[in-house]
């Protein structure tokens, strides 16, 4: 069960106006298209289009974010406008953290969702991605993917066959790190956080993004199990693991929760509020929020 305030406190969805869901591609267009089509169906606020990176009004490339400078300045100016709606201006480092979160939460799904739904893991260097936060669109142009030997797409010239499920999980961890490491470096001077805190944040983006989308797909329990194997807590450079655990509700029901490896610093804007997965939130409060919506 995902608490509604998780989406609010962590700003899970890109800040977009409501737009109709569009198919990212026909199911036969690429080995990854089915996963991105399913994403658009259950979460129209983020839609993935396979194709070269885009530039122009509203678009930023991941490579430009990794370089820092004007692209990050623009991205964080938009983030600051959004966070001002909470009533308290965010500190510059808090705005930077939320800006990185908004991008990384979406970018991780480029990798984790095809893995979860199709057992296919694309390589996603920063040169392959662009993002338009205003309309909730990402573009991806990948030149290959990892898959298992029994995958029907294993014969594709783009396929790189790996021997088993653990090897495929290693591909997920590697692909996310390849993409996020330079992007985090582009944001880091504005965030006042060290390496450990940033990789804890990366852990949280992987887990909470897929957890949320799997909930919409009615596959939450499977996602929790898969994420537990993907991030058991000892996979460098990531800090912490999936960290799922079960609470008991007032009717004896099982309520899944987790403890984040990083802090979004939301409480600096609203001192009375914490996220439901924040280690600062006690279990009694979690149960209350998970059972009252």
mmCIF file of C-alpha atoms in Angstrom:
data_model
loop_
_atom_site.group_PDB
_atom_site.id
_atom_site.type_symbol
_atom_site.label_atom_id
_atom_site.label_comp_id
_atom_site.label_asym_id
_atom_site.label_seq_id
_atom_site.Cartn_x
_atom_site.Cartn_y
_atom_site.Cartn_z
ATOM 1 C CA UNK A 1 0.000 0.000 0.000
ATOM 2 C CA UNK A 2 1.373 3.422 -0.972
ATOM 3 C CA UNK A 3 0.363 6.347 1.197
ATOM 4 C CA UNK A 4 -1.092 9.293 -0.715
ATOM 5 C CA UNK A 5 1.130 11.727 1.150
ATOM 6 C CA UNK A 6 4.221 9.970 -0.218
ATOM 7 C CA UNK A 7 3.398 11.350 -3.627
ATOM 8 C CA UNK A 8 2.802 14.803 -2.162
ATOM 9 C CA UNK A 9 5.754 15.062 0.199
ATOM 10 C CA UNK A 10 8.277 13.611 -2.226
ATOM 11 C CA UNK A 11 6.812 15.326 -5.309
ATOM 12 C CA UNK A 12 6.822 12.022 -7.129
ATOM 13 C CA UNK A 13 5.060 13.196 -10.244
ATOM 14 C CA UNK A 14 6.697 15.711 -12.568
ATOM 15 C CA UNK A 15 5.049 19.116 -12.303
ATOM 16 C CA UNK A 16 2.820 19.026 -15.369
ATOM 17 C CA UNK A 17 -0.627 19.990 -16.431
ATOM 18 C CA UNK A 18 -2.966 17.123 -17.211
ATOM 19 C CA UNK A 19 -2.223 15.805 -20.690
ATOM 20 C CA UNK A 20 -3.679 12.824 -22.494
ATOM 21 C CA UNK A 21 -1.652 9.644 -22.320
ATOM 22 C CA UNK A 22 0.120 8.917 -25.554
ATOM 23 C CA UNK A 23 1.713 5.665 -26.593
ATOM 24 C CA UNK A 24 5.484 6.001 -26.563
ATOM 25 C CA UNK A 25 5.613 3.697 -29.551
ATOM 26 C CA UNK A 26 3.847 0.680 -30.957
ATOM 27 C CA UNK A 27 4.683 -2.539 -29.097
ATOM 28 C CA UNK A 28 6.816 -3.726 -32.027
ATOM 29 C CA UNK A 29 8.799 -0.507 -32.390
ATOM 30 C CA UNK A 30 11.628 -1.556 -30.096
ATOM 31 C CA UNK A 31 12.457 -4.190 -27.474
ATOM 32 C CA UNK A 32 11.672 -1.598 -24.764
ATOM 33 C CA UNK A 33 8.496 0.013 -26.105
ATOM 34 C CA UNK A 34 5.995 -2.204 -24.289
ATOM 35 C CA UNK A 35 7.341 -1.128 -20.891
ATOM 36 C CA UNK A 36 7.165 2.557 -21.748
ATOM 37 C CA UNK A 37 3.664 2.180 -23.159
ATOM 38 C CA UNK A 38 2.527 0.596 -19.883
ATOM 39 C CA UNK A 39 4.107 3.505 -17.981
ATOM 40 C CA UNK A 40 2.140 6.038 -20.040
ATOM 41 C CA UNK A 41 -1.070 4.100 -19.444
ATOM 42 C CA UNK A 42 -0.861 4.053 -15.651
ATOM 43 C CA UNK A 43 1.108 7.263 -15.077
ATOM 44 C CA UNK A 44 0.415 9.831 -17.839
ATOM 45 C CA UNK A 45 2.517 12.450 -16.030
ATOM 46 C CA UNK A 46 5.635 10.698 -17.343
ATOM 47 C CA UNK A 47 5.826 9.516 -20.933
ATOM 48 C CA UNK A 48 8.890 8.150 -22.691
ATOM 49 C CA UNK A 49 9.500 8.643 -26.395
ATOM 50 C CA UNK A 50 12.266 6.649 -28.021
ATOM 51 C CA UNK A 51 14.370 8.885 -30.208
ATOM 52 C CA UNK A 52 17.335 11.287 -30.195
ATOM 53 C CA UNK A 53 17.656 13.886 -27.426
ATOM 54 C CA UNK A 54 15.684 17.063 -27.979
ATOM 55 C CA UNK A 55 16.616 20.667 -27.373
ATOM 56 C CA UNK A 56 14.634 23.874 -27.461
ATOM 57 C CA UNK A 57 12.043 25.503 -25.240
ATOM 58 C CA UNK A 58 11.559 23.493 -22.061
ATOM 59 C CA UNK A 59 13.916 20.650 -23.005
ATOM 60 C CA UNK A 60 17.148 19.877 -21.191
ATOM 61 C CA UNK A 61 19.510 17.059 -22.008
ATOM 62 C CA UNK A 62 20.948 14.829 -19.331
ATOM 63 C CA UNK A 63 24.400 15.661 -20.674
ATOM 64 C CA UNK A 64 23.769 19.368 -20.047
ATOM 65 C CA UNK A 65 22.547 18.663 -16.524
ATOM 66 C CA UNK A 66 25.701 16.644 -15.912
ATOM 67 C CA UNK A 67 27.784 19.600 -17.072
ATOM 68 C CA UNK A 68 26.127 21.901 -14.537
ATOM 69 C CA UNK A 69 25.914 25.545 -15.469
ATOM 70 C CA UNK A 70 22.961 27.122 -17.254
ATOM 71 C CA UNK A 71 20.937 23.925 -17.715
ATOM 72 C CA UNK A 72 20.959 23.233 -13.980
ATOM 73 C CA UNK A 73 20.257 26.904 -13.226
ATOM 74 C CA UNK A 74 17.175 26.764 -15.457
ATOM 75 C CA UNK A 75 16.027 23.460 -14.001
ATOM 76 C CA UNK A 76 16.337 24.709 -10.432
ATOM 77 C CA UNK A 77 14.641 28.026 -11.204
ATOM 78 C CA UNK A 78 11.592 26.021 -12.268
ATOM 79 C CA UNK A 79 11.878 23.850 -9.162
ATOM 80 C CA UNK A 80 12.036 26.922 -6.922
ATOM 81 C CA UNK A 81 8.790 28.232 -8.431
ATOM 82 C CA UNK A 82 7.074 24.935 -7.696
ATOM 83 C CA UNK A 83 8.355 24.635 -4.129
ATOM 84 C CA UNK A 84 7.268 28.222 -3.385
ATOM 85 C CA UNK A 85 3.707 26.887 -3.497
ATOM 86 C CA UNK A 86 4.395 25.232 -0.133
ATOM 87 C CA UNK A 87 4.462 28.728 1.365
ATOM 88 C CA UNK A 88 8.065 28.786 2.571
ATOM 89 C CA UNK A 89 10.911 29.482 0.141
ATOM 90 C CA UNK A 90 13.250 26.523 -0.026
ATOM 91 C CA UNK A 91 16.905 26.937 0.838
ATOM 92 C CA UNK A 92 19.085 26.731 -2.293
ATOM 93 C CA UNK A 93 20.430 23.316 -1.282
ATOM 94 C CA UNK A 94 16.897 22.023 -0.634
ATOM 95 C CA UNK A 95 15.725 23.276 -4.028
ATOM 96 C CA UNK A 96 18.715 21.563 -5.638
ATOM 97 C CA UNK A 97 17.894 18.311 -3.855
ATOM 98 C CA UNK A 98 14.287 18.383 -4.994
ATOM 99 C CA UNK A 99 15.376 19.258 -8.522
ATOM 100 C CA UNK A 100 17.734 16.303 -8.658
ATOM 101 C CA UNK A 101 15.050 14.072 -7.162
ATOM 102 C CA UNK A 102 12.522 15.142 -9.786
ATOM 103 C CA UNK A 103 14.903 14.204 -12.582
ATOM 104 C CA UNK A 104 16.420 11.063 -11.038
ATOM 105 C CA UNK A 105 13.067 9.544 -10.018
ATOM 106 C CA UNK A 106 11.982 9.637 -13.655
ATOM 107 C CA UNK A 107 15.346 8.689 -15.156
ATOM 108 C CA UNK A 108 15.644 5.543 -13.041
ATOM 109 C CA UNK A 109 12.383 4.274 -14.527
ATOM 110 C CA UNK A 110 13.965 4.326 -17.993
ATOM 111 C CA UNK A 111 16.035 1.402 -16.733
ATOM 112 C CA UNK A 112 14.098 -0.252 -13.929
ATOM 113 C CA UNK A 113 10.723 -0.551 -15.638
ATOM 114 C CA UNK A 114 11.911 -2.521 -18.717
ATOM 115 C CA UNK A 115 13.859 -4.731 -16.311
ATOM 116 C CA UNK A 116 10.811 -5.315 -14.111
ATOM 117 C CA UNK A 117 8.295 -5.874 -16.905
ATOM 118 C CA UNK A 118 10.432 -7.387 -19.696
ATOM 119 C CA UNK A 119 13.731 -8.562 -18.159
ATOM 120 C CA UNK A 120 15.507 -6.139 -20.482
ATOM 121 C CA UNK A 121 17.975 -3.529 -19.271
ATOM 122 C CA UNK A 122 18.939 -0.638 -21.558
ATOM 123 C CA UNK A 123 22.213 1.212 -21.300
ATOM 124 C CA UNK A 124 21.399 4.875 -20.781
ATOM 125 C CA UNK A 125 24.438 7.177 -20.922
ATOM 126 C CA UNK A 126 23.689 10.841 -20.316
ATOM 127 C CA UNK A 127 24.119 11.535 -24.027
ATOM 128 C CA UNK A 128 21.036 9.383 -24.712
ATOM 129 C CA UNK A 129 18.370 11.278 -22.727
ATOM 130 C CA UNK A 130 16.486 14.558 -22.715
ATOM 131 C CA UNK A 131 13.704 15.721 -20.403
ATOM 132 C CA UNK A 132 10.883 18.255 -20.567
ATOM 133 C CA UNK A 133 9.616 18.663 -17.045
ATOM 134 C CA UNK A 134 6.784 20.979 -18.083
ATOM 135 C CA UNK A 135 4.986 18.304 -20.095
ATOM 136 C CA UNK A 136 6.409 15.252 -18.343
ATOM 137 C CA UNK A 137 8.228 13.789 -21.340
ATOM 138 C CA UNK A 138 11.576 12.025 -21.624
ATOM 139 C CA UNK A 139 13.372 10.878 -24.730
ATOM 140 C CA UNK A 140 15.670 7.881 -24.834
ATOM 141 C CA UNK A 141 18.014 6.784 -27.608
ATOM 142 C CA UNK A 142 19.814 3.631 -26.566
ATOM 143 C CA UNK A 143 22.117 1.461 -28.653
ATOM 144 C CA UNK A 144 21.705 -1.754 -26.696
ATOM 145 C CA UNK A 145 20.110 -3.710 -23.890
ATOM 146 C CA UNK A 146 20.936 -6.696 -21.721
ATOM 147 C CA UNK A 147 18.590 -9.678 -21.562
ATOM 148 C CA UNK A 148 18.442 -13.334 -20.540
ATOM 149 C CA UNK A 149 19.215 -16.265 -22.864
ATOM 150 C CA UNK A 150 15.548 -17.283 -23.238
ATOM 151 C CA UNK A 151 14.379 -13.786 -24.189
ATOM 152 C CA UNK A 152 12.691 -13.745 -27.628
ATOM 153 C CA UNK A 153 14.733 -10.614 -28.371
ATOM 154 C CA UNK A 154 18.055 -12.292 -27.540
ATOM 155 C CA UNK A 155 18.839 -12.568 -31.242
ATOM 156 C CA UNK A 156 18.523 -8.827 -31.811
ATOM 157 C CA UNK A 157 21.738 -7.068 -32.878
ATOM 158 C CA UNK A 158 21.098 -4.685 -29.975
ATOM 159 C CA UNK A 159 20.934 -7.499 -27.404
ATOM 160 C CA UNK A 160 23.699 -8.409 -24.976
ATOM 161 C CA UNK A 161 22.854 -11.748 -23.393
ATOM 162 C CA UNK A 162 23.747 -12.288 -19.738
ATOM 163 C CA UNK A 163 23.628 -15.692 -18.031
ATOM 164 C CA UNK A 164 21.082 -15.307 -15.251
ATOM 165 C CA UNK A 165 18.827 -13.086 -13.167
ATOM 166 C CA UNK A 166 21.606 -11.899 -10.847
ATOM 167 C CA UNK A 167 23.732 -10.864 -13.808
ATOM 168 C CA UNK A 168 20.737 -8.913 -15.100
ATOM 169 C CA UNK A 169 20.347 -7.206 -11.727
ATOM 170 C CA UNK A 170 24.003 -6.219 -11.928
ATOM 171 C CA UNK A 171 23.225 -4.655 -15.308
ATOM 172 C CA UNK A 172 20.469 -2.572 -13.692
ATOM 173 C CA UNK A 173 22.775 -1.319 -10.963
ATOM 174 C CA UNK A 174 25.496 -0.533 -13.481
ATOM 175 C CA UNK A 175 23.182 1.234 -15.936
ATOM 176 C CA UNK A 176 21.651 3.455 -13.242
ATOM 177 C CA UNK A 177 25.076 4.331 -11.854
ATOM 178 C CA UNK A 178 26.394 5.129 -15.327
ATOM 179 C CA UNK A 179 23.564 7.581 -15.857
ATOM 180 C CA UNK A 180 23.173 9.138 -12.409
ATOM 181 C CA UNK A 181 26.816 9.567 -11.411
ATOM 182 C CA UNK A 182 27.540 12.432 -13.847
ATOM 183 C CA UNK A 183 24.108 14.015 -13.297
ATOM 184 C CA UNK A 184 24.606 14.014 -9.528
ATOM 185 C CA UNK A 185 27.983 15.613 -10.064
ATOM 186 C CA UNK A 186 26.299 18.396 -12.036
ATOM 187 C CA UNK A 187 23.944 19.113 -9.126
ATOM 188 C CA UNK A 188 26.380 18.411 -6.285
ATOM 189 C CA UNK A 189 27.942 21.907 -5.866
ATOM 190 C CA UNK A 190 24.469 23.307 -5.185
ATOM 191 C CA UNK A 191 23.410 20.584 -2.759
ATOM 192 C CA UNK A 192 26.002 20.646 0.024
ATOM 193 C CA UNK A 193 25.896 16.847 0.242
ATOM 194 C CA UNK A 194 28.729 14.363 0.119
ATOM 195 C CA UNK A 195 29.143 11.218 -1.924
ATOM 196 C CA UNK A 196 27.455 8.929 0.592
ATOM 197 C CA UNK A 197 24.341 11.117 0.830
ATOM 198 C CA UNK A 198 24.060 11.331 -2.958
ATOM 199 C CA UNK A 199 24.290 7.574 -3.449
ATOM 200 C CA UNK A 200 21.774 7.090 -0.660
ATOM 201 C CA UNK A 201 19.508 9.349 -2.666
ATOM 202 C CA UNK A 202 20.146 7.231 -5.774
ATOM 203 C CA UNK A 203 19.117 4.140 -3.815
ATOM 204 C CA UNK A 204 15.865 5.807 -2.814
ATOM 205 C CA UNK A 205 15.068 6.945 -6.361
ATOM 206 C CA UNK A 206 15.486 3.419 -7.719
ATOM 207 C CA UNK A 207 13.325 1.869 -5.017
ATOM 208 C CA UNK A 208 10.555 4.404 -4.592
ATOM 209 C CA UNK A 209 10.068 5.059 -8.299
ATOM 210 C CA UNK A 210 9.545 1.411 -9.224
ATOM 211 C CA UNK A 211 7.592 0.727 -6.024
ATOM 212 C CA UNK A 212 5.153 3.510 -6.895
ATOM 213 C CA UNK A 213 4.662 2.475 -10.532
ATOM 214 C CA UNK A 214 4.352 -1.211 -9.587
ATOM 215 C CA UNK A 215 1.582 -0.228 -7.184
ATOM 216 C CA UNK A 216 -0.272 1.364 -10.111
ATOM 217 C CA UNK A 217 0.308 -1.815 -12.110
ATOM 218 C CA UNK A 218 -1.066 -3.978 -9.262
ATOM 219 C CA UNK A 219 2.348 -5.622 -8.890
ATOM 220 C CA UNK A 220 3.533 -3.991 -5.686
ATOM 221 C CA UNK A 221 4.437 -7.183 -3.831
ATOM 222 C CA UNK A 222 6.490 -8.558 -6.714
ATOM 223 C CA UNK A 223 8.290 -5.231 -7.042
ATOM 224 C CA UNK A 224 9.185 -5.255 -3.357
ATOM 225 C CA UNK A 225 10.652 -8.746 -3.685
ATOM 226 C CA UNK A 226 12.589 -7.870 -6.835
ATOM 227 C CA UNK A 227 13.904 -4.631 -5.345
ATOM 228 C CA UNK A 228 15.035 -6.522 -2.257
ATOM 229 C CA UNK A 229 17.247 -8.686 -4.461
ATOM 230 C CA UNK A 230 18.360 -5.742 -6.604
ATOM 231 C CA UNK A 231 19.464 -3.665 -3.613
ATOM 232 C CA UNK A 232 20.154 -5.955 -0.649
ATOM 233 C CA UNK A 233 22.244 -3.295 1.064
ATOM 234 C CA UNK A 234 25.766 -4.236 0.006
ATOM 235 C CA UNK A 235 26.018 -3.089 -3.605
ATOM 236 C CA UNK A 236 28.572 -0.331 -4.084
ATOM 237 C CA UNK A 237 28.224 2.544 -4.938
ATOM 238 C CA UNK A 238 24.694 2.458 -3.552
ATOM 239 C CA UNK A 239 24.147 3.250 0.110
ATOM 240 C CA UNK A 240 21.564 1.200 1.935
ATOM 241 C CA UNK A 241 19.136 -1.254 0.425
ATOM 242 C CA UNK A 242 15.477 -1.473 -0.468
ATOM 243 C CA UNK A 243 14.806 -1.588 3.305
ATOM 244 C CA UNK A 244 11.219 -2.768 3.090
ATOM 245 C CA UNK A 245 9.505 -3.921 6.250
ATOM 246 C CA UNK A 246 5.978 -4.702 7.381
ATOM 247 C CA UNK A 247 3.823 -2.881 9.891
ATOM 248 C CA UNK A 248 0.535 -4.134 11.314
ATOM 249 C CA UNK A 249 -2.604 -2.078 10.865
ATOM 250 C CA UNK A 250 -5.497 -1.698 13.328
ATOM 251 C CA UNK A 251 -7.371 -4.615 11.741
ATOM 252 C CA UNK A 252 -4.304 -6.843 11.692
ATOM 253 C CA UNK A 253 -3.569 -6.018 8.071
ATOM 254 C CA UNK A 254 -0.012 -5.965 6.720
ATOM 255 C CA UNK A 255 1.221 -2.507 5.761
ATOM 256 C CA UNK A 256 4.465 -2.365 3.767
ATOM 257 C CA UNK A 257 6.804 0.521 4.421
ATOM 258 C CA UNK A 258 10.507 1.262 4.088
ATOM 259 C CA UNK A 259 13.148 3.520 5.603
ATOM 260 C CA UNK A 260 14.795 5.938 3.238
ATOM 261 C CA UNK A 261 18.578 6.021 2.976
ATOM 262 C CA UNK A 262 18.558 9.791 2.404
ATOM 263 C CA UNK A 263 16.558 12.807 3.520
ATOM 264 C CA UNK A 264 14.701 15.093 1.112
ATOM 265 C CA UNK A 265 14.758 17.920 3.696
ATOM 266 C CA UNK A 266 11.058 18.568 3.161
ATOM 267 C CA UNK A 267 10.744 19.319 6.871
ATOM 268 C CA UNK A 268 12.851 22.474 6.360
ATOM 269 C CA UNK A 269 9.877 23.941 4.484
ATOM 270 C CA UNK A 270 7.165 22.412 6.656
ATOM 271 C CA UNK A 271 8.653 21.579 10.075
ATOM 272 C CA UNK A 272 5.501 19.766 11.167
ATOM 273 C CA UNK A 273 5.632 17.348 8.222
ATOM 274 C CA UNK A 274 7.798 14.399 7.337
ATOM 275 C CA UNK A 275 7.519 11.866 4.523
ATOM 276 C CA UNK A 276 5.938 8.549 5.416
ATOM 277 C CA UNK A 277 9.168 6.665 4.629
ATOM 278 C CA UNK A 278 11.405 9.120 6.493
ATOM 279 C CA UNK A 279 13.321 7.565 9.408
ATOM 280 C CA UNK A 280 12.060 10.548 11.444
ATOM 281 C CA UNK A 281 8.469 9.265 11.060
ATOM 282 C CA UNK A 282 7.589 6.843 13.859
ATOM 283 C CA UNK A 283 5.772 3.603 13.137
ATOM 284 C CA UNK A 284 2.604 4.732 14.915
ATOM 285 C CA UNK A 285 2.381 7.751 12.630
ATOM 286 C CA UNK A 286 3.097 5.596 9.583
ATOM 287 C CA UNK A 287 0.264 3.218 10.436
ATOM 288 C CA UNK A 288 -2.098 6.134 10.907
ATOM 289 C CA UNK A 289 -1.221 7.690 7.563
ATOM 290 C CA UNK A 290 -1.212 4.383 5.684
ATOM 291 C CA UNK A 291 -4.681 3.484 6.926
ATOM 292 C CA UNK A 292 -6.382 6.882 6.630
ATOM 293 C CA UNK A 293 -5.108 7.893 3.158
#
